[in-house]
XYZ file of C-alpha atoms in Angstrom:
579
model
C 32.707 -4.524 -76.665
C 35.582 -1.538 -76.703
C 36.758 -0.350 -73.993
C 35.758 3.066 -75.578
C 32.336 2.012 -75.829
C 31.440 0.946 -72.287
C 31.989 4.200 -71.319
C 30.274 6.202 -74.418
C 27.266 3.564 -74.088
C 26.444 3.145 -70.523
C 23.636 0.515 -70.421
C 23.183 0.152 -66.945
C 20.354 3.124 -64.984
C 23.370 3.633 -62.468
C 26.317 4.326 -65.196
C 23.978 6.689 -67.567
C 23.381 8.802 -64.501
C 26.894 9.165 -63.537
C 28.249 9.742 -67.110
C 25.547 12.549 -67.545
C 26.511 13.962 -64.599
C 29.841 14.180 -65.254
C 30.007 15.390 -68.223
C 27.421 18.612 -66.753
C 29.570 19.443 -63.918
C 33.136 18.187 -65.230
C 33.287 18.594 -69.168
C 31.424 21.860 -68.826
C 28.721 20.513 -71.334
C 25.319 22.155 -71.527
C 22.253 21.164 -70.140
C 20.264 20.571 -73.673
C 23.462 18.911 -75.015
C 23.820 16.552 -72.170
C 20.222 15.667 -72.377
C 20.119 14.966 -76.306
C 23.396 12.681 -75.873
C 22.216 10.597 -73.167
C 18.812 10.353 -74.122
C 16.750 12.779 -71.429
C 14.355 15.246 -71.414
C 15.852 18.358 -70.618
C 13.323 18.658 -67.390
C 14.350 15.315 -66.093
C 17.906 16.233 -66.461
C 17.530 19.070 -64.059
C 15.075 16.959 -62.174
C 18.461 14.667 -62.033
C 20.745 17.348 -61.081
C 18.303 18.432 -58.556
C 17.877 15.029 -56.556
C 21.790 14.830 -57.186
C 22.693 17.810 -55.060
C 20.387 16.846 -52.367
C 22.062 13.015 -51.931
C 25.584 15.023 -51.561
C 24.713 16.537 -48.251
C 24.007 13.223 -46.897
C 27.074 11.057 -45.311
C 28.167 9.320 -47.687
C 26.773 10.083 -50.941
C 28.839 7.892 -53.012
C 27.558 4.306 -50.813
C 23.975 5.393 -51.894
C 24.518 6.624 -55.613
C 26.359 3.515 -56.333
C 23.693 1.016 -54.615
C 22.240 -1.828 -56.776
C 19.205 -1.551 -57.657
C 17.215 -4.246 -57.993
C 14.824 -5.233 -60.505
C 10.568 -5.673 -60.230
C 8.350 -4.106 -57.155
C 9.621 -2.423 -54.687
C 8.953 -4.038 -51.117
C 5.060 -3.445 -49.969
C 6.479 -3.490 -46.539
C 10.020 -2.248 -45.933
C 9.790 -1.525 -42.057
C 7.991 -4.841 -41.499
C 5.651 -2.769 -39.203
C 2.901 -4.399 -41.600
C 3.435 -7.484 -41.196
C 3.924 -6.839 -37.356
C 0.299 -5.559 -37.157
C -0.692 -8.772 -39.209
C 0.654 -10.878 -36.906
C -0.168 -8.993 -33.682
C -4.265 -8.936 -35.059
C -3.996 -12.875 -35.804
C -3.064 -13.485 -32.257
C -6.249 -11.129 -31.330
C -7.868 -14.216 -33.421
C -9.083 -12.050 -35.887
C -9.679 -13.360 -39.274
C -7.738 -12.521 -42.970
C -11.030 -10.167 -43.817
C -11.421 -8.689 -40.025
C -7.127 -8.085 -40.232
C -8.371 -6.045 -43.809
C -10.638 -4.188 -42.416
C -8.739 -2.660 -39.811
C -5.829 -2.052 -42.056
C -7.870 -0.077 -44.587
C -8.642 1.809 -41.584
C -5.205 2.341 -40.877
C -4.671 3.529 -44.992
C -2.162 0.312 -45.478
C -3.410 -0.743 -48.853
C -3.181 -4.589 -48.637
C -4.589 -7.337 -50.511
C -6.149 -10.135 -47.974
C -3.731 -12.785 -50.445
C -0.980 -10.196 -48.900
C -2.181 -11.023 -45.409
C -2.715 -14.705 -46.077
C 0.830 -14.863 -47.181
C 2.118 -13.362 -43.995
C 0.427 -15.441 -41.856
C 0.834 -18.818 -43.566
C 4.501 -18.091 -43.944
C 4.864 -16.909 -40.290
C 3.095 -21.085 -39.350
C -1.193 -19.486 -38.236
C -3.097 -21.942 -39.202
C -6.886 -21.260 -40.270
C -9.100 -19.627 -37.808
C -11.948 -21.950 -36.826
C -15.876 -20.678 -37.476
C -16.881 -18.552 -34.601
C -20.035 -17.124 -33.063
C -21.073 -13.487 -33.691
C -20.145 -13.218 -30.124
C -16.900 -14.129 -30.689
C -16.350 -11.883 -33.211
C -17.151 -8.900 -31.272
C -14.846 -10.239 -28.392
C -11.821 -10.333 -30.857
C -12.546 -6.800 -31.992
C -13.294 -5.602 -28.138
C -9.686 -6.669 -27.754
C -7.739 -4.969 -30.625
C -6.254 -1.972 -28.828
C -4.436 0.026 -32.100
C -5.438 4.167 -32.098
C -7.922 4.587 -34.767
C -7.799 7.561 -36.811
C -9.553 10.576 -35.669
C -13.030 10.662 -37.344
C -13.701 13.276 -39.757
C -15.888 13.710 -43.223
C -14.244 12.398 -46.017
C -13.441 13.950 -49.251
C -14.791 11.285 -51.672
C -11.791 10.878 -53.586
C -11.604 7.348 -55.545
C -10.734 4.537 -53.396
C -11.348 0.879 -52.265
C -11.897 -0.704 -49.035
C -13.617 -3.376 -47.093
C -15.915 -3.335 -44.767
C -17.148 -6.990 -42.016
C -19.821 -4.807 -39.985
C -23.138 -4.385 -41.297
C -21.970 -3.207 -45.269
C -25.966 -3.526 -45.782
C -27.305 -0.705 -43.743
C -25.827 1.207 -46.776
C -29.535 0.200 -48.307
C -31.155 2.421 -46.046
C -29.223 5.806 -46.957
C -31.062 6.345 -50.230
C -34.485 6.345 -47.992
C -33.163 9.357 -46.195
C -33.441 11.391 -49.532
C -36.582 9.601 -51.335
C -38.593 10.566 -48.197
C -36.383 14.161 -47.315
C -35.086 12.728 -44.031
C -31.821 14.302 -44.866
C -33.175 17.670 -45.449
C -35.207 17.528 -42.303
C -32.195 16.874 -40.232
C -29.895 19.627 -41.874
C -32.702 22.223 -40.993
C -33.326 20.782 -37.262
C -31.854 22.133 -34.329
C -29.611 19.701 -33.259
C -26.164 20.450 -32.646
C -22.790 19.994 -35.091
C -19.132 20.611 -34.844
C -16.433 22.032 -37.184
C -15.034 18.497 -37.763
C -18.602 16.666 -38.232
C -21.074 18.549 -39.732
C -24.976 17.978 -38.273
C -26.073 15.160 -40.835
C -22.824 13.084 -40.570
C -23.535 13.693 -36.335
C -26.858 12.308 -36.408
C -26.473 9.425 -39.014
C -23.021 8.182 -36.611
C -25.305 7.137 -34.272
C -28.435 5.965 -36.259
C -25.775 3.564 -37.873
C -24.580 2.147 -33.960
C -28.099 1.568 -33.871
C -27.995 -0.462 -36.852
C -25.075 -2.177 -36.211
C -26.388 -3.878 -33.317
C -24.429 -2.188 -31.334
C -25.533 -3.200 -27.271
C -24.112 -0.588 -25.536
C -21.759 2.420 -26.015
C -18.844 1.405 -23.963
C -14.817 2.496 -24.497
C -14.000 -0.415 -26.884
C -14.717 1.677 -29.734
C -14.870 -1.654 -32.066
C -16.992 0.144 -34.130
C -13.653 2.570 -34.812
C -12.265 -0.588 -37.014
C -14.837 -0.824 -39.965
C -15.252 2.062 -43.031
C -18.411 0.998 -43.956
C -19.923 2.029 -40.443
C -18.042 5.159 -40.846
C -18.964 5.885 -44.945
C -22.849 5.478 -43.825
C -22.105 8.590 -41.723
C -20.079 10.183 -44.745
C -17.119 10.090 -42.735
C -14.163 8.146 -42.645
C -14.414 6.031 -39.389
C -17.602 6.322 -36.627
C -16.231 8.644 -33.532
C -15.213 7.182 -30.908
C -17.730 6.507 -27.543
C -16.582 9.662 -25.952
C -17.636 11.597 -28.947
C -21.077 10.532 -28.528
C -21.548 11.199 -24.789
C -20.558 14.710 -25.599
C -22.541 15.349 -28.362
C -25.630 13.860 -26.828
C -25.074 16.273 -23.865
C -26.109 19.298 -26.167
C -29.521 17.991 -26.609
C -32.717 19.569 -25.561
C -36.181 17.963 -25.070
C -37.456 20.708 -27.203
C -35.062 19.593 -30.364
C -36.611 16.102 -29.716
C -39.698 16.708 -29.878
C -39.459 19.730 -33.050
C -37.465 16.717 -34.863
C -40.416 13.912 -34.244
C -42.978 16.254 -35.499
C -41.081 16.924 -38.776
C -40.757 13.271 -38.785
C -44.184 12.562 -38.483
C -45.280 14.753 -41.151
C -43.605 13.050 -43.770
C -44.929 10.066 -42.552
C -48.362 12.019 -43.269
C -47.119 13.258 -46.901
C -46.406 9.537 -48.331
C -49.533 8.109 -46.827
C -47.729 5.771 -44.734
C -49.938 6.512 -41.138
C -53.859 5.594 -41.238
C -56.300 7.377 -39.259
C -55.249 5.212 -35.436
C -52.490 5.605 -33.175
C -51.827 3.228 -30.419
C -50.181 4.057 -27.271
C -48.282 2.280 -24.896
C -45.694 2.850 -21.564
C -42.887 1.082 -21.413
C -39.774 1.599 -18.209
C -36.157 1.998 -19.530
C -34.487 0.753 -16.225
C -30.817 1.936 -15.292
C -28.635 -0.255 -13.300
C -26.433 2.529 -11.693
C -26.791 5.511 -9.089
C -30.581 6.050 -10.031
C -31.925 7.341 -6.583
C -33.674 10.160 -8.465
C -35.496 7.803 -10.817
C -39.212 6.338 -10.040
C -39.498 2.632 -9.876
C -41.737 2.070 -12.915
C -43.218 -1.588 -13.430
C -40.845 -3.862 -15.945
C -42.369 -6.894 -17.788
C -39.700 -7.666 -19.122
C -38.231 -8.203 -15.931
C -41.465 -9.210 -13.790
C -40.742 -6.275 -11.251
C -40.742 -2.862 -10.370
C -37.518 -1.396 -10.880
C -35.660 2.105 -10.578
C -36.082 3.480 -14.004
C -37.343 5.840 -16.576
C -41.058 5.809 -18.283
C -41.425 6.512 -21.861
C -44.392 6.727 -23.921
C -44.306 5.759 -27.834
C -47.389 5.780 -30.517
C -47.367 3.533 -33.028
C -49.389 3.351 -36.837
C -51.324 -0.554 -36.850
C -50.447 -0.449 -40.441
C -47.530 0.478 -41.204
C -45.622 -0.157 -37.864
C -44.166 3.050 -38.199
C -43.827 4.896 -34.817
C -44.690 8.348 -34.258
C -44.498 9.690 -31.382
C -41.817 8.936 -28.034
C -41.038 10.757 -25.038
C -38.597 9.422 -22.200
C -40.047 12.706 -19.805
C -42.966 11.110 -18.456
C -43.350 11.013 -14.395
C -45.686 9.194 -11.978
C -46.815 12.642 -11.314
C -48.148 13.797 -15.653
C -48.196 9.549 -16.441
C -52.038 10.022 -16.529
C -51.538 13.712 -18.906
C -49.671 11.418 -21.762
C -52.303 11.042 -23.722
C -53.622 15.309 -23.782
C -49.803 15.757 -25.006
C -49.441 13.601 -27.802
C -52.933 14.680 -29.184
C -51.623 18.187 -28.237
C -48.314 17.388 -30.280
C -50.249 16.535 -33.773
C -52.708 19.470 -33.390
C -52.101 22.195 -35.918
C -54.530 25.739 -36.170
C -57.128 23.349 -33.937
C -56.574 20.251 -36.575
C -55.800 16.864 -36.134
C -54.898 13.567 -38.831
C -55.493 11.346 -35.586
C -59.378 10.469 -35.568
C -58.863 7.291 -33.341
C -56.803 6.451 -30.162
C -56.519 2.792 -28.852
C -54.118 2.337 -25.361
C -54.273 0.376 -22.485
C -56.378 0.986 -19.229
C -53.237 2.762 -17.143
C -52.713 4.998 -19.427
C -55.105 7.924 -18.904
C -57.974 8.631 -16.251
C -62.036 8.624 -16.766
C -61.752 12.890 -16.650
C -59.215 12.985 -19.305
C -60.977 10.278 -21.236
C -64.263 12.754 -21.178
C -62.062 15.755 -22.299
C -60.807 13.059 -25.416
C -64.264 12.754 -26.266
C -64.400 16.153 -27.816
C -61.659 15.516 -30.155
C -61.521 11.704 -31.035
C -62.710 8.875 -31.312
C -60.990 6.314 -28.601
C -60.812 2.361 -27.164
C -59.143 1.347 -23.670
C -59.111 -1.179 -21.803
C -61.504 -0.714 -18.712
C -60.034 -2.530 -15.206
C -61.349 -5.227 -13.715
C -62.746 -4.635 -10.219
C -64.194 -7.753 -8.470
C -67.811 -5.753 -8.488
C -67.698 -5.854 -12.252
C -66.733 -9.529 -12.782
C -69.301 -10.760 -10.046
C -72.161 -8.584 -12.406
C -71.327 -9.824 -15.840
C -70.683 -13.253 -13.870
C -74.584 -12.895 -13.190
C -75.921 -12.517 -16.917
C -78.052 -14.682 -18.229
C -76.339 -16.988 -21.243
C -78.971 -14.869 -23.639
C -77.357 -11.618 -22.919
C -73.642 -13.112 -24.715
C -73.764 -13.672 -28.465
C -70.948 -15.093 -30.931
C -68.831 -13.402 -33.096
C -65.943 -14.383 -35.567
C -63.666 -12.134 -36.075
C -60.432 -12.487 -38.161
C -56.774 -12.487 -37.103
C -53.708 -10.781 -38.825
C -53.336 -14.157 -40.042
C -56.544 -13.908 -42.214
C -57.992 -16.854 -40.089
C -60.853 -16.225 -37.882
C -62.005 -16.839 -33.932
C -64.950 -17.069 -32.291
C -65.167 -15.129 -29.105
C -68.381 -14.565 -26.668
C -69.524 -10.934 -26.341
C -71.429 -8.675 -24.488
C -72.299 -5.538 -25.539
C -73.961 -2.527 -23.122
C -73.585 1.096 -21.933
C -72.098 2.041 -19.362
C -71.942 5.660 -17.230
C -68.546 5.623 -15.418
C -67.948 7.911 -12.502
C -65.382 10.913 -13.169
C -66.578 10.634 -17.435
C -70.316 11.784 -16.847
C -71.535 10.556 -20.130
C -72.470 6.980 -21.722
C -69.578 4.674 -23.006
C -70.032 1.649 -24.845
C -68.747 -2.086 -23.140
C -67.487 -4.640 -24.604
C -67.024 -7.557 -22.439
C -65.227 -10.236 -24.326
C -64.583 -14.440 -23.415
C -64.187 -17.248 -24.945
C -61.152 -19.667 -25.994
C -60.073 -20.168 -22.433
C -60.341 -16.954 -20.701
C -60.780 -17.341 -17.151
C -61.901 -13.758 -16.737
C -63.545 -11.561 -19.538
C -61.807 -8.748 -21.424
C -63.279 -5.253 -21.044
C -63.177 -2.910 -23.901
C -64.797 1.221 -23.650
C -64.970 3.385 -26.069
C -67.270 6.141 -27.426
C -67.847 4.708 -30.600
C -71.086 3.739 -30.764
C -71.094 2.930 -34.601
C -68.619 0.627 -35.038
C -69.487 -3.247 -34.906
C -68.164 -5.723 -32.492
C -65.895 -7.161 -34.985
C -64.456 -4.030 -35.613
C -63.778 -2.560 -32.159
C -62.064 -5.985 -30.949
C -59.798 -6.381 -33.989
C -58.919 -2.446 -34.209
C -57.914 -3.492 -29.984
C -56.400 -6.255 -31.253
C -54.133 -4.665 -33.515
C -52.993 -2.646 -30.594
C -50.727 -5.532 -29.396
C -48.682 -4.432 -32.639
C -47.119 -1.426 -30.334
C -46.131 -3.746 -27.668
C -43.922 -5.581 -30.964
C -42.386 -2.398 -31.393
C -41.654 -1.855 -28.016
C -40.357 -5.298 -27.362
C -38.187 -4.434 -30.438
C -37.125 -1.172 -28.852
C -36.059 -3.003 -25.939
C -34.177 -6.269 -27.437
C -32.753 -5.129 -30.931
C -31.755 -1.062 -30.278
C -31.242 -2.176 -26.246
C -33.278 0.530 -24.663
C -32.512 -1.547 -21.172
C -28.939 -0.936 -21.527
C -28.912 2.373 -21.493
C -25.159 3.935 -20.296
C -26.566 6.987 -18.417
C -30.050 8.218 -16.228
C -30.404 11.374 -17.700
C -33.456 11.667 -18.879
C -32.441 14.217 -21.382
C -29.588 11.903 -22.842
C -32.354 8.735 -23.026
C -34.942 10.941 -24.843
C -32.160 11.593 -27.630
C -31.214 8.091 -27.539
C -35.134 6.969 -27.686
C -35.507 9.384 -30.835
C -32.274 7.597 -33.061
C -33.984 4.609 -31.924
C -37.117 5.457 -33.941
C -35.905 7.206 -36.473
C -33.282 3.839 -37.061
C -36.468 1.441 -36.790
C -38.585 3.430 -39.037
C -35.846 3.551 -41.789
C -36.155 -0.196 -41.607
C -39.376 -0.043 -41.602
C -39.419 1.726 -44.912
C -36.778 -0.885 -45.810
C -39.041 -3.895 -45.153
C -42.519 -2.392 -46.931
C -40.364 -3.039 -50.126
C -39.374 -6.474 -49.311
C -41.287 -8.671 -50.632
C -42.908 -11.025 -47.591
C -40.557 -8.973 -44.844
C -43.251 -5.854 -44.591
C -43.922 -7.154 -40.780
C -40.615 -8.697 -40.175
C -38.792 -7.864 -36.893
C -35.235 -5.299 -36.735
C -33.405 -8.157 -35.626
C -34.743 -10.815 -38.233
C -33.840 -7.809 -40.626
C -30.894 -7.104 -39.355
C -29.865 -10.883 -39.466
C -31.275 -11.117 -42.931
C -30.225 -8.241 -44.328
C -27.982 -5.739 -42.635
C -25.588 -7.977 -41.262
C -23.052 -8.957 -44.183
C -19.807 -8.027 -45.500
C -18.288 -7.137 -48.702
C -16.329 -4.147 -50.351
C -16.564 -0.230 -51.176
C -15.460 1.465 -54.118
C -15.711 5.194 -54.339
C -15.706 6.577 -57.499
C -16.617 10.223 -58.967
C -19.881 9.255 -60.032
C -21.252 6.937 -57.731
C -20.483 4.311 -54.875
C -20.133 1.148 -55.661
C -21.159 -1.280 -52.577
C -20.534 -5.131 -53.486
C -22.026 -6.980 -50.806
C -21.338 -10.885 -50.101
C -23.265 -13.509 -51.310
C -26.121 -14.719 -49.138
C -29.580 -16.316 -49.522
C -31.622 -13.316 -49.120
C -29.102 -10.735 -51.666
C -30.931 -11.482 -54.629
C -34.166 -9.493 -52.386
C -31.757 -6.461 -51.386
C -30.710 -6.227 -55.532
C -33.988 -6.143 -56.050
C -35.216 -3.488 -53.839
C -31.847 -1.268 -54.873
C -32.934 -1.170 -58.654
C -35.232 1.252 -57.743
C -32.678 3.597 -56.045
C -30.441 3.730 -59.061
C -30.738 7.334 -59.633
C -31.341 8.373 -56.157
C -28.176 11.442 -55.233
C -27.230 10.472 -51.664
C -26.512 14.253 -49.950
C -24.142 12.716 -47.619
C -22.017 10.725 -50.043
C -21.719 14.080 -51.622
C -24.639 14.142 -53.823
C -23.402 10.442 -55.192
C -25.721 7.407 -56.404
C -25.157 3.652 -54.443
C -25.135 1.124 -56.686
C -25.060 -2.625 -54.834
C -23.683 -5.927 -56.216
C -23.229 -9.189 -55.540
C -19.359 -10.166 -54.874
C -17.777 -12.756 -56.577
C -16.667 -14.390 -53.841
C -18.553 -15.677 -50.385
């Protein structure tokens, strides 16, 4: 090479920079002319000359002009305050997907083969397999801010997601059925930052999570997907919801469960029958203004808070819930929920079935011009001593069928009865057989109904004490952070709305229709995977597990369901490649 042509030819990024430079600002050459001998665009010239004159009020411009560059990516992390956080989460014992999660939270766009990297060349070795328990113990102890919670945009992006990526199935209920609708028109509350659909979906989706109990570890702060069934970017944090639950009324309860409950009515999913049942939400804290309210669950009476729910026999959905009930109106229940599906003197419910505490013998008689109804009549020791004295011909035999499609065959007796405080004839149904010790009494003012019928339409009352024990263990109604009855009534009604959404979720599972939340949950709900967002649609890829190939199969039916709070959007679920 001449010595002429080193300088006439730079080859190097660096040299062809400074020679076009100079030859601008020292030879007095022209913008265009400078451009068309070095090869530039005349835009990226001045785009040149601009970045130029901003590196001279620096220092020492010359140390930075002159720097070698080198070749291929740029450093992913050139503060090492990634790999720091890497580090710091491994020593939480949180594993390569859990560490992904919680940086796509944090917007560091890292590969988990990034991460594995990091920590193999920093000595970790592999985390052994740990309990679900354990899991939420290692989040509970990550203590990095998470970003304020706010809708998203829907721009095009990618993330993970290790906490219950399958609850995404539900969301394209919410618009098949108008759920959606129905909660943009109710009355509950929103905020500038979260509008009222995003509110109320944050905490249907803690109730699907699993969630026990709404303390300040804000795990559920660390996981997208949580936050994109909301249509926001992360869940709020556990002050957020003690705030927003303190704007709550009875009233927008109860105006929300009725809206509920009529499009239960439109799709046909609630039969003529609703059974009723109590059950005590007990409070472990300063509760000297509850009642003490008997707990079967706990085999005592303790300081707590009586609700009343109604159930459907078929489909399981519930109804009807109220957390305002005192020792003092316990007896009224029943007048008020017949009271809260009674439109211009009309009612869909023909037949009532609850236990014997629920109501008395005068507000049985006032039923009696409405519906149709079957208790449970006490025992007194007056009563057992009388059928005790029957004669063997006044019992007969009769089989009747189980849920299970097998039969039983129980001894009945079947009279009339004139109870004090009613004042008309009800029919009895004393029922023994397959070891009862003391017979089962059944009253009702159906007098056309056969045996068989009356006991299994009872029977199929137990279903409500399913839900309830549901209520109770999966969506932990007796572990509830505050006694104010208000606050527990808006935390009773996410609990039905989230167990009637999986209801609707498991009447298109195949074998699952009567399947519990938590074998659901554990089925279904609870699995991992990835997000994509693009402008048409969201792409959910969930992991591979026994039951998927169920969940793809339900989905296909959703494929051109809009999602209002993914911004109008569709879901589309895979399978991942990967485990």
């Amino acid at each position: 090479m001449k010595p002429k042509n080193f300088f006439v030819s730079p080859k190097t990024v660096t040299q062809r920079h400074y020679e076009a430079l100079r030859a601008f600002y020292v030879d007095g050459l022209s913008a265009p002319e400078v451009s068309k001998r070095f090869g530039y665009t005349v835009s990226a010239f001045y785009s040149l000359t601009r970045d130029f004159t901003h590196l001279l009020k620096e220092d020492d411009p010359r140390v930075k002009f002159f720097a070698a560059r080198r070749a291929g990516r740029k450093p992913l992390d050139a503060t090492g305050r990634i790999n720091a956080l890497i580090i710091a989460l491994r020593k939480k014992y949180l594993s390569v997907p859990d560490i992904k999660s919680v940086l796509d939270v944090q917007g560091y766009g890292v590969s988990e083969k990034y991460i594995y990297n990091v920590l193999e060349k920093d000595g970790f070795a592999r985390l052994p397999r740990r309990t679900g328990a354990a899991k939420e113990r290692a989040y509970s102890a990550v203590k990095i801010e998470a970003p304020k919670s706010q809708m998203i945009d829907f721009s095009p992006e990618s993330f993970t997601s290790q906490n219950t990526l399958g609850a995404m199935c539900l969301l394209p209920y919410l618009t098949r059925y108008g759920i959606d609708r129905l909660i943009m028109d109710s009355n509950y509350p929103e905020t500038k930052a979260i509008g009222r659909l995003n509110a109320i979906l944050a905490f249907v989706a803690l109730k699907l999570s699993n969630t026990k109990r709404y303390t300040a570890d804000d795990a559920w702060c660390f996981d997208r997907g949580l936050g994109l069934f909301a249509g926001l970017n992360v869940l709020p944090k556990a002050a957020w919801f003690t705030s927003y639950s303190h704007r709550i009324t009875r009233t927008m309860n109860r105006s929300f469960l009725k809206g509920l409950h009529s499009i239960w009515s439109r799709a046909g999913l609630l039969s003529d029958t609703a059974n009723l049942d109590f059950t005590s939400i007990p409070y472990y804290g300063d509760a000297s203004h509850l009642e003490n309210n008997w707990s079967g669950n706990r085999g005592r009476g303790l300081a707590s808070i009586l609700g009343a729910l109604a159930a459907d026999p078929d489909s399981g959905i519930i109804t009807y819930g109220d957390t305002t009930v005192r020792h003092k109106n316990e007896s009224q229940v029943v007048l008020e929920f017949l009271d809260f599906y009674t439109k211009d003197g009309k009612s869909d419910i023909r037949y009532l079935v609850f236990d014997s505490r629920f109501t008395t013998y005068e507000n049985l008689a006032r039923l009696d011009l409405h519906v149709k109804f079957l208790t449970i009549r006490r025992r007194g020791a007056r009563i057992i001593k009388k059928l005790d004295a029957l004669p063997a011909s006044a019992w007969k035999k009769v089989r009747v069928a189980d849920s299970t499609g097998k039969g039983r065959t129980l001894r009945v007796n079947d009279s009339v009865i004139t109870p004090k405080g009613y004042g008309k004839a009800l029919r009895q149904i004393a029922i023994t057989g397959r070891g009862r010790i003391k017979p089962a009494l059944l009253i009702t003012n159906d007098f056309d109904k056969s045996i068989e019928k009356l006991v299994r339409k009872y029977a199929r009352r137990w279903l409500v004490e399913k839900e309830i024990s549901e209520q109770i263990e999966f969506f932990h109604l007796n572990r509830v952070s505050s006694s104010m009855v208000i606050k527990v009534d808006f935390d009773f009604t996410m609990s039905i709305l989230a167990h009637n959404l999986l209801r609707l979720f498991a009447m298109d599972l195949e074998g699952y229709s009567h399947a519990t939340a938590q074998t659901l949950f554990n089925k279904f709900l609870n699995n991992a995977g990835s997000v994509e967002i693009t402008r048409e649609r969201i792409e959910v890829n969930l992991k591979k597990k026994r039951n998927l190939p169920a969940v793809l199969t339900t989905m296909e039916g959703f494929d051109n369901e809009k999602i209002r709070v993914l911004d109008g959007r569709k879901i589309h679920v895979n399978g991942e490649s990967r485990s």
